[in-house]
């Protein structure tokens, strides 16, 4: 069991699932179901890591409101230490509406407290007793972003490894500051669109090579096509496991947690990728970002059956 501190955002997700037509201005679209669940990519990864058997603590900022109560209660029930989460009565806890189908999703987010966390809100002793620090949603966390490189550096100075999932940039500017931040990151977990935009490239292989500076392991997620990384100067691709998906909302965070869980345990790269793919696939069994995050036993059983 590894001890992981996750620094980032948490919010409720209102998941509207099973749409058949995209919502356009002036139209109304019906969905098959609606569920209020824990959301936020950082929080989702924290839950997925906890389900896999890791000791997880969370650092964040939420409002002193019902949505904040909901988030902290849900994380506490997963065994996550939320004692480092600040309640600020001046803030409204953020919320995301997720429009999902088995193969795609669209997110509508009110940032609220999501953008309020700053590097200075992380206590100086926060890293004591931990093995790894993870952050998601780089582009959404406008308060944390300017100080994140220094925060990663502080974690590394105290012996922690580090990882980052940048998420999507709603402004689509893909700031150069992210490349600078990567100098302090051990593991970078973008999806294909983000990687290509950051590299200013239309080809996956050359984009991966361009951003692989020898310091950071990049694992890029390709959706139903699988994932890829660079190993010994060559691009290694692996296919995703096929699943009859109910909802893909939590797959990204589950993949990250599956890879981190295996990577922190010192497993070979191919095994890390395989376990990440299994965790990501299993998360699509249920609706909502955290409903179907897999346990370690479920990952083992899935891989045995997959052969």
GROMACS .gro file of C-alpha atoms in nm:
model
  307
    1UNK     CA    1   0.000   0.000   0.000
    2UNK     CA    2   0.133   0.340  -0.100
    3UNK     CA    3   0.052   0.676   0.060
    4UNK     CA    4  -0.068   0.929  -0.197
    5UNK     CA    5  -0.157   1.295  -0.149
    6UNK     CA    6  -0.387   1.438  -0.417
    7UNK     CA    7  -0.399   1.816  -0.456
    8UNK     CA    8  -0.685   1.949  -0.662
    9UNK     CA    9  -1.051   2.010  -0.723
   10UNK     CA   10  -1.366   1.839  -0.601
   11UNK     CA   11  -1.725   1.912  -0.700
   12UNK     CA   12  -2.054   1.732  -0.758
   13UNK     CA   13  -2.124   1.597  -1.105
   14UNK     CA   14  -2.480   1.597  -1.233
   15UNK     CA   15  -2.458   1.313  -1.484
   16UNK     CA   16  -2.719   1.324  -1.760
   17UNK     CA   17  -2.672   0.994  -1.939
   18UNK     CA   18  -2.805   0.825  -2.248
   19UNK     CA   19  -2.858   1.122  -2.481
   20UNK     CA   20  -2.918   1.052  -2.850
   21UNK     CA   21  -2.892   1.403  -2.994
   22UNK     CA   22  -2.652   1.681  -2.903
   23UNK     CA   23  -2.795   1.980  -2.721
   24UNK     CA   24  -2.800   2.286  -2.947
   25UNK     CA   25  -2.920   2.640  -2.869
   26UNK     CA   26  -3.299   2.658  -2.883
   27UNK     CA   27  -3.346   2.280  -2.854
   28UNK     CA   28  -3.429   2.038  -2.574
   29UNK     CA   29  -3.266   1.696  -2.548
   30UNK     CA   30  -3.400   1.407  -2.341
   31UNK     CA   31  -3.171   1.166  -2.154
   32UNK     CA   32  -3.234   0.823  -2.007
   33UNK     CA   33  -3.111   0.894  -1.653
   34UNK     CA   34  -2.978   1.164  -1.420
   35UNK     CA   35  -2.756   1.107  -1.115
   36UNK     CA   36  -2.574   1.337  -0.870
   37UNK     CA   37  -2.231   1.192  -0.792
   38UNK     CA   38  -1.887   1.297  -0.671
   39UNK     CA   39  -1.693   1.473  -0.945
   40UNK     CA   40  -1.372   1.659  -1.021
   41UNK     CA   41  -1.086   1.477  -1.193
   42UNK     CA   42  -0.855   1.510  -0.890
   43UNK     CA   43  -1.121   1.377  -0.651
   44UNK     CA   44  -1.211   1.098  -0.893
   45UNK     CA   45  -0.850   0.985  -0.909
   46UNK     CA   46  -0.829   0.998  -0.529
   47UNK     CA   47  -1.132   0.768  -0.499
   48UNK     CA   48  -0.996   0.530  -0.763
   49UNK     CA   49  -0.661   0.510  -0.581
   50UNK     CA   50  -0.837   0.443  -0.250
   51UNK     CA   51  -1.048   0.166  -0.406
   52UNK     CA   52  -0.726   0.001  -0.524
   53UNK     CA   53  -0.606  -0.012  -0.163
   54UNK     CA   54  -0.387   0.296  -0.131
   55UNK     CA   55  -0.384   0.536   0.164
   56UNK     CA   56  -0.506   0.867   0.019
   57UNK     CA   57  -0.525   1.223   0.154
   58UNK     CA   58  -0.686   1.513  -0.030
   59UNK     CA   59  -0.599   1.883  -0.032
   60UNK     CA   60  -0.863   2.117  -0.174
   61UNK     CA   61  -1.096   2.409  -0.111
   62UNK     CA   62  -1.477   2.401  -0.117
   63UNK     CA   63  -1.761   2.627  -0.012
   64UNK     CA   64  -1.944   2.603   0.320
   65UNK     CA   65  -2.254   2.483   0.138
   66UNK     CA   66  -2.459   2.171   0.063
   67UNK     CA   67  -2.246   2.080  -0.238
   68UNK     CA   68  -1.933   2.098  -0.024
   69UNK     CA   69  -2.101   1.878   0.239
   70UNK     CA   70  -2.193   1.629  -0.031
   71UNK     CA   71  -1.837   1.609  -0.167
   72UNK     CA   72  -1.661   1.570   0.167
   73UNK     CA   73  -1.914   1.312   0.285
   74UNK     CA   74  -1.868   1.106  -0.031
   75UNK     CA   75  -1.488   1.115  -0.005
   76UNK     CA   76  -1.492   1.034   0.365
   77UNK     CA   77  -1.702   0.724   0.298
   78UNK     CA   78  -1.426   0.606   0.062
   79UNK     CA   79  -1.172   0.627   0.345
   80UNK     CA   80  -0.999   0.939   0.207
   81UNK     CA   81  -0.847   1.179   0.460
   82UNK     CA   82  -1.017   1.516   0.393
   83UNK     CA   83  -0.875   1.698   0.697
   84UNK     CA   84  -0.668   1.920   0.464
   85UNK     CA   85  -0.973   2.046   0.272
   86UNK     CA   86  -1.058   2.411   0.353
   87UNK     CA   87  -1.422   2.524   0.385
   88UNK     CA   88  -1.456   2.886   0.270
   89UNK     CA   89  -1.799   3.051   0.328
   90UNK     CA   90  -1.716   3.314   0.065
   91UNK     CA   91  -1.707   3.049  -0.207
   92UNK     CA   92  -1.967   2.843  -0.387
   93UNK     CA   93  -1.858   2.483  -0.446
   94UNK     CA   94  -1.820   2.424  -0.820
   95UNK     CA   95  -2.040   2.185  -1.016
   96UNK     CA   96  -2.024   2.003  -1.349
   97UNK     CA   97  -2.308   1.882  -1.569
   98UNK     CA   98  -2.188   1.578  -1.764
   99UNK     CA   99  -2.379   1.482  -2.081
  100UNK     CA  100  -2.271   1.125  -2.148
  101UNK     CA  101  -2.321   0.838  -2.388
  102UNK     CA  102  -2.137   0.504  -2.406
  103UNK     CA  103  -1.877   0.652  -2.643
  104UNK     CA  104  -1.858   1.024  -2.570
  105UNK     CA  105  -1.925   1.300  -2.319
  106UNK     CA  106  -1.953   1.677  -2.294
  107UNK     CA  107  -1.894   1.873  -1.973
  108UNK     CA  108  -2.048   2.203  -1.861
  109UNK     CA  109  -1.877   2.342  -1.549
  110UNK     CA  110  -1.929   2.628  -1.306
  111UNK     CA  111  -1.581   2.668  -1.157
  112UNK     CA  112  -1.663   2.824  -0.819
  113UNK     CA  113  -1.421   2.679  -0.565
  114UNK     CA  114  -1.246   2.474  -0.835
  115UNK     CA  115  -1.039   2.777  -0.936
  116UNK     CA  116  -0.983   2.902  -0.579
  117UNK     CA  117  -0.717   2.662  -0.447
  118UNK     CA  118  -0.363   2.805  -0.445
  119UNK     CA  119  -0.024   2.650  -0.385
  120UNK     CA  120  -0.001   2.854  -0.065
  121UNK     CA  121  -0.309   2.670   0.067
  122UNK     CA  122  -0.107   2.347   0.083
  123UNK     CA  123   0.036   2.325   0.437
  124UNK     CA  124   0.420   2.319   0.459
  125UNK     CA  125   0.406   1.980   0.632
  126UNK     CA  126   0.152   1.832   0.390
  127UNK     CA  127   0.403   1.598   0.224
  128UNK     CA  128   0.525   1.431   0.542
  129UNK     CA  129   0.455   1.059   0.540
  130UNK     CA  130   0.357   1.037   0.173
  131UNK     CA  131   0.515   0.859  -0.123
  132UNK     CA  132   0.353   1.039  -0.415
  133UNK     CA  133   0.168   1.358  -0.511
  134UNK     CA  134  -0.092   1.371  -0.789
  135UNK     CA  135  -0.274   1.665  -0.950
  136UNK     CA  136  -0.545   1.671  -1.218
  137UNK     CA  137  -0.723   1.952  -1.406
  138UNK     CA  138  -0.425   2.184  -1.454
  139UNK     CA  139  -0.614   2.418  -1.686
  140UNK     CA  140  -0.926   2.450  -1.468
  141UNK     CA  141  -0.736   2.531  -1.149
  142UNK     CA  142  -0.648   2.893  -1.221
  143UNK     CA  143  -0.546   2.962  -0.862
  144UNK     CA  144  -0.317   2.661  -0.829
  145UNK     CA  145  -0.162   2.679  -1.175
  146UNK     CA  146   0.093   2.963  -1.120
  147UNK     CA  147   0.250   2.792  -0.817
  148UNK     CA  148   0.217   2.431  -0.924
  149UNK     CA  149   0.570   2.390  -1.060
  150UNK     CA  150   0.712   2.506  -0.726
  151UNK     CA  151   0.470   2.278  -0.540
  152UNK     CA  152   0.583   1.977  -0.744
  153UNK     CA  153   0.944   2.075  -0.678
  154UNK     CA  154   0.875   2.094  -0.302
  155UNK     CA  155   0.720   1.748  -0.311
  156UNK     CA  156   1.017   1.606  -0.501
  157UNK     CA  157   1.262   1.765  -0.255
  158UNK     CA  158   1.086   1.570   0.020
  159UNK     CA  159   1.125   1.243  -0.170
  160UNK     CA  160   0.783   1.213  -0.331
  161UNK     CA  161   0.729   1.116  -0.693
  162UNK     CA  162   0.481   1.330  -0.888
  163UNK     CA  163   0.214   1.297  -1.155
  164UNK     CA  164  -0.015   1.529  -1.352
  165UNK     CA  165  -0.324   1.487  -1.567
  166UNK     CA  166  -0.374   1.829  -1.732
  167UNK     CA  167  -0.733   1.784  -1.845
  168UNK     CA  168  -0.877   2.002  -2.119
  169UNK     CA  169  -0.809   2.375  -2.159
  170UNK     CA  170  -1.148   2.547  -2.212
  171UNK     CA  171  -0.965   2.850  -2.357
  172UNK     CA  172  -0.773   2.620  -2.596
  173UNK     CA  173  -0.460   2.832  -2.547
  174UNK     CA  174  -0.245   2.546  -2.411
  175UNK     CA  175  -0.009   2.779  -2.224
  176UNK     CA  176   0.366   2.724  -2.242
  177UNK     CA  177   0.377   2.727  -1.861
  178UNK     CA  178   0.260   2.366  -1.863
  179UNK     CA  179   0.575   2.260  -2.047
  180UNK     CA  180   0.781   2.437  -1.781
  181UNK     CA  181   0.584   2.261  -1.505
  182UNK     CA  182   0.663   1.921  -1.660
  183UNK     CA  183   1.028   1.965  -1.560
  184UNK     CA  184   0.917   1.874  -1.206
  185UNK     CA  185   0.675   1.594  -1.305
  186UNK     CA  186   0.762   1.224  -1.316
  187UNK     CA  187   0.446   1.103  -1.489
  188UNK     CA  188   0.232   1.302  -1.734
  189UNK     CA  189  -0.111   1.161  -1.829
  190UNK     CA  190  -0.277   1.368  -2.106
  191UNK     CA  191  -0.527   1.259  -2.366
  192UNK     CA  192  -0.445   1.273  -2.737
  193UNK     CA  193  -0.611   1.608  -2.810
  194UNK     CA  194  -0.418   1.781  -2.532
  195UNK     CA  195  -0.087   1.623  -2.630
  196UNK     CA  196  -0.121   1.725  -2.995
  197UNK     CA  197  -0.223   2.079  -2.900
  198UNK     CA  198   0.069   2.118  -2.660
  199UNK     CA  199   0.316   1.988  -2.917
  200UNK     CA  200   0.167   2.189  -3.206
  201UNK     CA  201   0.163   1.868  -3.405
  202UNK     CA  202  -0.098   1.662  -3.588
  203UNK     CA  203   0.085   1.328  -3.562
  204UNK     CA  204   0.082   1.134  -3.236
  205UNK     CA  205   0.424   0.971  -3.268
  206UNK     CA  206   0.612   1.292  -3.342
  207UNK     CA  207   0.416   1.480  -3.072
  208UNK     CA  208   0.512   1.219  -2.815
  209UNK     CA  209   0.877   1.232  -2.914
  210UNK     CA  210   0.877   1.612  -2.919
  211UNK     CA  211   0.746   1.638  -2.561
  212UNK     CA  212   0.941   1.343  -2.420
  213UNK     CA  213   1.239   1.528  -2.274
  214UNK     CA  214   1.389   1.227  -2.095
  215UNK     CA  215   1.274   1.343  -1.752
  216UNK     CA  216   0.898   1.275  -1.765
  217UNK     CA  217   0.719   0.954  -1.856
  218UNK     CA  218   0.427   1.049  -2.085
  219UNK     CA  219   0.135   0.809  -2.119
  220UNK     CA  220  -0.120   0.944  -2.365
  221UNK     CA  221  -0.478   0.817  -2.364
  222UNK     CA  222  -0.638   0.755  -2.704
  223UNK     CA  223  -0.995   0.673  -2.598
  224UNK     CA  224  -1.130   0.352  -2.746
  225UNK     CA  225  -0.806   0.320  -2.946
  226UNK     CA  226  -0.603   0.255  -2.631
  227UNK     CA  227  -0.293   0.443  -2.518
  228UNK     CA  228   0.071   0.506  -2.607
  229UNK     CA  229   0.405   0.596  -2.453
  230UNK     CA  230   0.770   0.622  -2.557
  231UNK     CA  231   1.003   0.349  -2.438
  232UNK     CA  232   1.369   0.329  -2.540
  233UNK     CA  233   1.310   0.588  -2.810
  234UNK     CA  234   1.022   0.396  -2.969
  235UNK     CA  235   0.649   0.465  -2.949
  236UNK     CA  236   0.473   0.178  -2.772
  237UNK     CA  237   0.099   0.143  -2.838
  238UNK     CA  238  -0.147  -0.079  -2.656
  239UNK     CA  239  -0.514  -0.144  -2.728
  240UNK     CA  240  -0.790  -0.076  -2.478
  241UNK     CA  241  -1.003  -0.359  -2.343
  242UNK     CA  242  -1.342  -0.379  -2.510
  243UNK     CA  243  -1.637  -0.319  -2.279
  244UNK     CA  244  -2.011  -0.270  -2.316
  245UNK     CA  245  -1.984   0.073  -2.156
  246UNK     CA  246  -2.264   0.224  -1.951
  247UNK     CA  247  -2.077   0.554  -1.898
  248UNK     CA  248  -1.719   0.660  -1.973
  249UNK     CA  249  -1.716   0.957  -1.732
  250UNK     CA  250  -1.475   0.800  -1.480
  251UNK     CA  251  -1.253   0.609  -1.721
  252UNK     CA  252  -0.981   0.876  -1.743
  253UNK     CA  253  -0.929   0.897  -1.366
  254UNK     CA  254  -0.952   0.519  -1.328
  255UNK     CA  255  -0.683   0.471  -1.593
  256UNK     CA  256  -0.458   0.719  -1.412
  257UNK     CA  257  -0.513   0.547  -1.077
  258UNK     CA  258  -0.455   0.202  -1.225
  259UNK     CA  259  -0.127   0.310  -1.379
  260UNK     CA  260  -0.015   0.493  -1.064
  261UNK     CA  261  -0.104   0.200  -0.840
  262UNK     CA  262   0.110  -0.038  -1.048
  263UNK     CA  263   0.388   0.215  -1.113
  264UNK     CA  264   0.426   0.300  -0.744
  265UNK     CA  265   0.446  -0.072  -0.670
  266UNK     CA  266   0.744  -0.099  -0.908
  267UNK     CA  267   0.574  -0.315  -1.169
  268UNK     CA  268   0.716  -0.333  -1.525
  269UNK     CA  269   0.587  -0.075  -1.773
  270UNK     CA  270   0.383  -0.325  -1.976
  271UNK     CA  271   0.212  -0.444  -1.657
  272UNK     CA  272   0.142  -0.085  -1.551
  273UNK     CA  273  -0.025  -0.018  -1.885
  274UNK     CA  274  -0.226  -0.339  -1.870
  275UNK     CA  275  -0.354  -0.270  -1.519
  276UNK     CA  276  -0.436   0.089  -1.611
  277UNK     CA  277  -0.636  -0.032  -1.911
  278UNK     CA  278  -0.821  -0.283  -1.694
  279UNK     CA  279  -0.907  -0.021  -1.431
  280UNK     CA  280  -1.024   0.221  -1.700
  281UNK     CA  281  -1.241  -0.042  -1.867
  282UNK     CA  282  -1.401  -0.155  -1.540
  283UNK     CA  283  -1.495   0.202  -1.450
  284UNK     CA  284  -1.733   0.217  -1.748
  285UNK     CA  285  -1.963  -0.045  -1.589
  286UNK     CA  286  -2.162   0.212  -1.389
  287UNK     CA  287  -2.297   0.563  -1.431
  288UNK     CA  288  -2.103   0.852  -1.287
  289UNK     CA  289  -1.736   0.922  -1.238
  290UNK     CA  290  -1.681   0.716  -0.921
  291UNK     CA  291  -1.962   0.459  -0.917
  292UNK     CA  292  -1.765   0.177  -1.077
  293UNK     CA  293  -1.400   0.244  -0.988
  294UNK     CA  294  -1.246  -0.100  -0.950
  295UNK     CA  295  -1.096  -0.263  -0.645
  296UNK     CA  296  -0.759  -0.440  -0.667
  297UNK     CA  297  -0.937  -0.777  -0.655
  298UNK     CA  298  -1.164  -0.678  -0.945
  299UNK     CA  299  -0.865  -0.573  -1.155
  300UNK     CA  300  -0.689  -0.904  -1.083
  301UNK     CA  301  -1.003  -1.104  -1.172
  302UNK     CA  302  -1.057  -0.904  -1.493
  303UNK     CA  303  -0.698  -0.960  -1.606
  304UNK     CA  304  -0.719  -1.333  -1.532
  305UNK     CA  305  -1.029  -1.361  -1.747
  306UNK     CA  306  -0.876  -1.147  -2.022
  307UNK     CA  307  -0.575  -1.384  -2.038
   0.00000   0.00000   0.00000
